[in-house]
Structures are given as C-alpha cells and as structure tokens.
Amino acid sequence: MDETSQKIVDAAMALVRDKGYAVTTTKEIAKMAGVNECTLFRKFKNKKDIVLQGVSQAGWRANVTPDIFQDVIWDLETDVEMFMRTYMDRVTPDFVNLSIGLRAPQLYEETADYIMKVPQAFVCAFTSYLNRMCEMGKIPASDFDALAMTVFSATFGYTFLCASFGKRLTEVERDEYITNSVDMFVKGLRGNESCKSQVQSYLSKH
C-alpha cells in the first residue's frame, strides 16, 4: 500500500475509533489524511472499503499475534501474569473503542473474522502453553480450552470495563487485579490437582 493510501486508512480508522463508523464521512477522512476526496475515491471504492483495508492490518488490531506471548519461563504464576500484562499493554482503551466501532451493523459481517484474531491469538497461545506445561509434568491434565477462555475472559473483561468506565466502576489498579487473578487461577489449578490425588489415593486403598 502506498503512503497516501495508508494515510487515508489511518485517518479512517482513527475516526471510526473516536466517532464510530456511521457518522464518519469520507470528507472527514480526506481532511484528516491531508488529501481531497477525489484522491480518496481514486484509491478506494468507498468508506467501507477503506475501513476493511484497515482492519486487515495487524497494526490496527494492536499487533496482537500468538508470537507476542512467547516470552515464557515455564513457571505458572510468572507466565500467566505475562500473558495478562502483554495483552493489556497492547489492547489500550483506543483499541477497545476501535473494536466497538468496527462492530457497526454495516460492517460486522465482514469485520468479525478480523476482530476475532485478537482473542484467538491469546486463547490459542495460552492453550498451547498449558498443554506444554502438562506434558512437562508441571500442571495436572485438565480442560485447557476452558481454562484458557477463563483467563482470557478475566483479562478482556478488566481491559474492556476500564476502557469504558475508567475508575467509575472499580478503583482496583491493574497490577493488583492481575496479581489477584493469577493467584486465584493458580490456586484453583493446584487445588484441583490435590483433589484428584486424594481421590486416587482413596480409590487405591478401597
């Protein structure tokens, strides 16, 4: 994509983020991009075409890919915290607002698959991590798909609510939230392991 086209895409995505898709006009996009509308329509068919070009770019999905979750040390508490922090660092309030704008009825059928790439990156990477930890004998076997969704939901929920309401909903700071969430997750997983061991011990004796 040439520089002018990229400027148009960036302007459109910023306006969708700040105002929403429906009220954003091609005139506003052209003005913000520093071009005239004729140039805009030489580069793109319409407003929808511009936004679809934008959402196809990883940069406008906060660059959330499975690769960003590779910095693991195979310690459960440290690694779960890394997953949550890495996601929250990338998915800023601006990106939350953009994802809301991209859910406009006029767009959603075509943007849904792109929007899903963000949660998919987290869930797939975290599920793979849990499976590997199990293979290494560091955590017990469990429904890792469900556990990955649990951790992602906690991460996304805090990110989305803070972006939407700031401190009006909760004054719990991010670090405290992550620490408490990781602590509950790890204790739950280890508690499940202890329970299974007790059951197996009981069955072996009876």
Short mmCIF file of N, CA and C in Angstrom, two decimals, residues 98-191:
data_model
loop_
_atom_site.label_atom_id
_atom_site.label_comp_id
_atom_site.label_asym_id
_atom_site.label_seq_id
_atom_site.Cartn_x
_atom_site.Cartn_y
_atom_site.Cartn_z
N LEU A 98 -11.97 1.24 19.17
CA LEU A 98 -11.97 0.93 17.75
C LEU A 98 -12.73 -0.37 17.47
N SER A 99 -12.50 -1.38 18.32
CA SER A 99 -13.18 -2.65 18.10
C SER A 99 -14.69 -2.50 18.24
N ILE A 100 -15.10 -1.59 19.12
CA ILE A 100 -16.54 -1.30 19.25
C ILE A 100 -17.05 -0.65 17.97
N GLY A 101 -16.27 0.30 17.45
CA GLY A 101 -16.67 0.98 16.21
C GLY A 101 -16.76 0.03 15.04
N LEU A 102 -15.91 -0.99 15.03
CA LEU A 102 -15.89 -1.96 13.93
C LEU A 102 -17.03 -2.96 14.00
N ARG A 103 -17.80 -2.90 15.09
CA ARG A 103 -18.96 -3.78 15.22
C ARG A 103 -20.24 -3.15 14.67
N ALA A 104 -20.10 -2.04 13.97
CA ALA A 104 -21.26 -1.39 13.35
C ALA A 104 -21.99 -2.38 12.44
N PRO A 105 -23.32 -2.37 12.44
CA PRO A 105 -24.08 -3.32 11.62
C PRO A 105 -23.67 -3.33 10.15
N GLN A 106 -23.28 -2.18 9.64
CA GLN A 106 -22.90 -2.09 8.22
C GLN A 106 -21.59 -2.83 7.93
N LEU A 107 -20.83 -3.13 8.99
CA LEU A 107 -19.50 -3.71 8.81
C LEU A 107 -19.33 -5.11 9.38
N TYR A 108 -20.11 -5.42 10.41
CA TYR A 108 -19.74 -6.53 11.29
C TYR A 108 -19.59 -7.87 10.58
N GLU A 109 -20.41 -8.13 9.60
CA GLU A 109 -20.32 -9.42 8.91
C GLU A 109 -18.94 -9.61 8.28
N GLU A 110 -18.34 -8.50 7.84
CA GLU A 110 -17.04 -8.58 7.19
C GLU A 110 -15.86 -8.34 8.13
N THR A 111 -16.12 -7.69 9.27
CA THR A 111 -15.01 -7.41 10.20
C THR A 111 -14.89 -8.44 11.31
N ALA A 112 -15.93 -9.24 11.54
CA ALA A 112 -15.94 -10.17 12.68
C ALA A 112 -14.73 -11.09 12.69
N ASP A 113 -14.39 -11.67 11.55
CA ASP A 113 -13.27 -12.61 11.50
C ASP A 113 -11.95 -11.92 11.85
N TYR A 114 -11.81 -10.66 11.42
CA TYR A 114 -10.59 -9.92 11.75
C TYR A 114 -10.55 -9.57 13.23
N ILE A 115 -11.68 -9.13 13.78
CA ILE A 115 -11.75 -8.77 15.20
C ILE A 115 -11.42 -9.98 16.07
N MET A 116 -11.88 -11.16 15.64
CA MET A 116 -11.66 -12.37 16.43
C MET A 116 -10.20 -12.79 16.48
N LYS A 117 -9.38 -12.27 15.57
CA LYS A 117 -7.96 -12.65 15.57
C LYS A 117 -7.27 -12.25 16.87
N VAL A 118 -7.76 -11.19 17.52
CA VAL A 118 -7.15 -10.75 18.78
C VAL A 118 -7.39 -11.76 19.90
N PRO A 119 -8.66 -12.09 20.23
CA PRO A 119 -8.84 -13.12 21.26
C PRO A 119 -8.29 -14.48 20.87
N GLN A 120 -8.37 -14.81 19.58
CA GLN A 120 -7.84 -16.11 19.13
C GLN A 120 -6.35 -16.22 19.40
N ALA A 121 -5.62 -15.13 19.20
CA ALA A 121 -4.17 -15.15 19.43
C ALA A 121 -3.87 -15.48 20.89
N PHE A 122 -4.61 -14.85 21.81
CA PHE A 122 -4.40 -15.10 23.23
C PHE A 122 -4.80 -16.52 23.60
N VAL A 123 -6.01 -16.91 23.23
CA VAL A 123 -6.55 -18.21 23.64
C VAL A 123 -5.72 -19.35 23.06
N CYS A 124 -5.36 -19.26 21.78
CA CYS A 124 -4.57 -20.33 21.15
C CYS A 124 -3.19 -20.45 21.80
N ALA A 125 -2.53 -19.30 22.02
CA ALA A 125 -1.20 -19.32 22.62
C ALA A 125 -1.25 -19.84 24.05
N PHE A 126 -2.28 -19.45 24.81
CA PHE A 126 -2.36 -19.86 26.20
C PHE A 126 -2.74 -21.34 26.31
N THR A 127 -3.61 -21.81 25.44
CA THR A 127 -3.96 -23.24 25.43
C THR A 127 -2.74 -24.09 25.12
N SER A 128 -1.96 -23.66 24.13
CA SER A 128 -0.73 -24.39 23.79
C SER A 128 0.24 -24.40 24.96
N TYR A 129 0.34 -23.27 25.64
CA TYR A 129 1.22 -23.17 26.80
C TYR A 129 0.80 -24.15 27.90
N LEU A 130 -0.50 -24.20 28.21
CA LEU A 130 -0.99 -25.09 29.25
C LEU A 130 -0.76 -26.56 28.87
N ASN A 131 -0.98 -26.89 27.63
CA ASN A 131 -0.73 -28.27 27.18
C ASN A 131 0.75 -28.64 27.34
N ARG A 132 1.62 -27.71 27.01
CA ARG A 132 3.06 -27.98 27.14
C ARG A 132 3.45 -28.11 28.61
N MET A 133 2.87 -27.27 29.46
CA MET A 133 3.15 -27.36 30.90
C MET A 133 2.70 -28.72 31.44
N CYS A 134 1.59 -29.22 30.93
CA CYS A 134 1.09 -30.53 31.35
C CYS A 134 2.04 -31.63 30.88
N GLU A 135 2.50 -31.52 29.65
CA GLU A 135 3.44 -32.51 29.12
C GLU A 135 4.75 -32.54 29.93
N MET A 136 5.12 -31.38 30.46
CA MET A 136 6.33 -31.26 31.27
C MET A 136 6.10 -31.73 32.71
N GLY A 137 4.86 -32.07 33.03
CA GLY A 137 4.54 -32.54 34.38
C GLY A 137 4.41 -31.44 35.41
N LYS A 138 4.24 -30.20 34.93
CA LYS A 138 4.19 -29.07 35.87
C LYS A 138 2.77 -28.71 36.31
N ILE A 139 1.78 -29.14 35.55
CA ILE A 139 0.39 -28.93 35.95
C ILE A 139 -0.40 -30.19 35.60
N PRO A 140 -1.51 -30.44 36.30
CA PRO A 140 -2.30 -31.64 36.01
C PRO A 140 -3.10 -31.49 34.72
N ALA A 141 -3.48 -32.61 34.14
CA ALA A 141 -4.34 -32.58 32.96
C ALA A 141 -5.67 -31.94 33.32
N SER A 142 -6.22 -31.17 32.40
CA SER A 142 -7.49 -30.50 32.65
C SER A 142 -8.08 -30.09 31.30
N ASP A 143 -9.21 -29.41 31.35
CA ASP A 143 -9.82 -28.88 30.12
C ASP A 143 -9.14 -27.55 29.82
N PHE A 144 -8.04 -27.61 29.09
CA PHE A 144 -7.24 -26.42 28.88
C PHE A 144 -7.91 -25.39 27.97
N ASP A 145 -8.79 -25.84 27.08
CA ASP A 145 -9.55 -24.88 26.27
C ASP A 145 -10.41 -24.00 27.18
N ALA A 146 -11.08 -24.63 28.14
CA ALA A 146 -11.94 -23.89 29.06
C ALA A 146 -11.12 -22.98 29.97
N LEU A 147 -9.98 -23.48 30.43
CA LEU A 147 -9.13 -22.67 31.31
C LEU A 147 -8.56 -21.45 30.57
N ALA A 148 -8.19 -21.65 29.32
CA ALA A 148 -7.69 -20.52 28.52
C ALA A 148 -8.77 -19.46 28.35
N MET A 149 -10.00 -19.89 28.12
CA MET A 149 -11.11 -18.94 27.99
C MET A 149 -11.37 -18.22 29.31
N THR A 150 -11.18 -18.91 30.43
CA THR A 150 -11.38 -18.28 31.74
C THR A 150 -10.38 -17.15 31.95
N VAL A 151 -9.11 -17.41 31.66
CA VAL A 151 -8.09 -16.39 31.86
C VAL A 151 -8.27 -15.25 30.86
N PHE A 152 -8.60 -15.60 29.61
CA PHE A 152 -8.81 -14.53 28.63
C PHE A 152 -10.00 -13.67 29.03
N SER A 153 -11.08 -14.28 29.48
CA SER A 153 -12.28 -13.52 29.86
C SER A 153 -11.96 -12.54 30.99
N ALA A 154 -11.17 -12.99 31.95
CA ALA A 154 -10.77 -12.11 33.04
C ALA A 154 -9.92 -10.95 32.53
N THR A 155 -9.03 -11.25 31.61
CA THR A 155 -8.14 -10.23 31.04
C THR A 155 -8.92 -9.24 30.19
N PHE A 156 -9.74 -9.77 29.29
CA PHE A 156 -10.53 -8.91 28.41
C PHE A 156 -11.54 -8.09 29.21
N GLY A 157 -12.18 -8.73 30.19
CA GLY A 157 -13.22 -8.04 30.96
C GLY A 157 -12.68 -6.80 31.64
N TYR A 158 -11.54 -6.93 32.31
CA TYR A 158 -10.96 -5.79 33.00
C TYR A 158 -10.56 -4.70 32.00
N THR A 159 -9.94 -5.12 30.90
CA THR A 159 -9.50 -4.17 29.88
C THR A 159 -10.68 -3.41 29.30
N PHE A 160 -11.74 -4.12 28.94
CA PHE A 160 -12.91 -3.51 28.33
C PHE A 160 -13.63 -2.58 29.31
N LEU A 161 -13.82 -3.02 30.54
CA LEU A 161 -14.55 -2.21 31.51
C LEU A 161 -13.78 -0.95 31.89
N CYS A 162 -12.46 -1.06 32.03
CA CYS A 162 -11.66 0.12 32.33
C CYS A 162 -11.68 1.11 31.18
N ALA A 163 -11.65 0.59 29.95
CA ALA A 163 -11.71 1.46 28.78
C ALA A 163 -13.06 2.16 28.70
N SER A 164 -14.10 1.48 29.12
CA SER A 164 -15.45 2.02 29.02
C SER A 164 -15.81 2.95 30.17
N PHE A 165 -15.34 2.62 31.39
CA PHE A 165 -15.81 3.36 32.57
C PHE A 165 -14.70 3.98 33.41
N GLY A 166 -13.44 3.72 33.07
CA GLY A 166 -12.35 4.25 33.87
C GLY A 166 -12.44 3.73 35.29
N LYS A 167 -12.30 4.64 36.26
CA LYS A 167 -12.35 4.25 37.67
C LYS A 167 -13.74 4.39 38.26
N ARG A 168 -14.74 4.66 37.41
CA ARG A 168 -16.10 4.80 37.94
C ARG A 168 -16.67 3.46 38.38
N LEU A 169 -16.21 2.38 37.78
CA LEU A 169 -16.71 1.06 38.14
C LEU A 169 -15.90 0.44 39.27
N THR A 170 -14.59 0.56 39.18
CA THR A 170 -13.72 0.00 40.22
C THR A 170 -12.45 0.81 40.32
N GLU A 171 -11.91 0.89 41.52
CA GLU A 171 -10.64 1.58 41.72
C GLU A 171 -9.49 0.59 41.84
N VAL A 172 -9.78 -0.68 41.61
CA VAL A 172 -8.72 -1.69 41.66
C VAL A 172 -7.74 -1.44 40.53
N GLU A 173 -6.48 -1.24 40.88
CA GLU A 173 -5.46 -0.96 39.87
C GLU A 173 -5.10 -2.23 39.11
N ARG A 174 -4.54 -2.03 37.93
CA ARG A 174 -4.23 -3.16 37.05
C ARG A 174 -3.31 -4.17 37.71
N ASP A 175 -2.24 -3.72 38.36
CA ASP A 175 -1.29 -4.65 38.96
C ASP A 175 -1.95 -5.52 40.03
N GLU A 176 -2.78 -4.89 40.85
CA GLU A 176 -3.49 -5.63 41.89
C GLU A 176 -4.45 -6.63 41.28
N TYR A 177 -5.14 -6.21 40.24
CA TYR A 177 -6.10 -7.10 39.58
C TYR A 177 -5.39 -8.32 38.99
N ILE A 178 -4.28 -8.09 38.30
CA ILE A 178 -3.54 -9.20 37.69
C ILE A 178 -3.02 -10.15 38.76
N THR A 179 -2.42 -9.60 39.80
CA THR A 179 -1.88 -10.44 40.88
C THR A 179 -2.96 -11.32 41.50
N ASN A 180 -4.11 -10.72 41.81
CA ASN A 180 -5.19 -11.48 42.43
C ASN A 180 -5.78 -12.52 41.47
N SER A 181 -5.90 -12.16 40.21
CA SER A 181 -6.46 -13.09 39.22
C SER A 181 -5.53 -14.29 39.03
N VAL A 182 -4.23 -14.02 38.93
CA VAL A 182 -3.26 -15.11 38.76
C VAL A 182 -3.26 -16.00 40.00
N ASP A 183 -3.31 -15.38 41.17
CA ASP A 183 -3.30 -16.14 42.41
C ASP A 183 -4.50 -17.10 42.47
N MET A 184 -5.69 -16.60 42.12
CA MET A 184 -6.89 -17.45 42.13
C MET A 184 -6.78 -18.57 41.12
N PHE A 185 -6.27 -18.26 39.93
CA PHE A 185 -6.14 -19.26 38.88
C PHE A 185 -5.18 -20.37 39.30
N VAL A 186 -4.02 -19.99 39.81
CA VAL A 186 -3.01 -20.97 40.19
C VAL A 186 -3.49 -21.82 41.36
N LYS A 187 -4.11 -21.18 42.35
CA LYS A 187 -4.62 -21.94 43.50
C LYS A 187 -5.71 -22.92 43.05
N GLY A 188 -6.56 -22.48 42.13
CA GLY A 188 -7.62 -23.35 41.63
C GLY A 188 -7.06 -24.56 40.91
N LEU A 189 -6.04 -24.33 40.09
CA LEU A 189 -5.43 -25.43 39.34
C LEU A 189 -4.72 -26.40 40.28
N ARG A 190 -4.01 -25.86 41.24
CA ARG A 190 -3.30 -26.72 42.19
C ARG A 190 -4.26 -27.42 43.14
N GLY A 191 -5.35 -26.73 43.48
CA GLY A 191 -6.36 -27.35 44.32
C GLY A 191 -7.01 -28.52 43.63
#
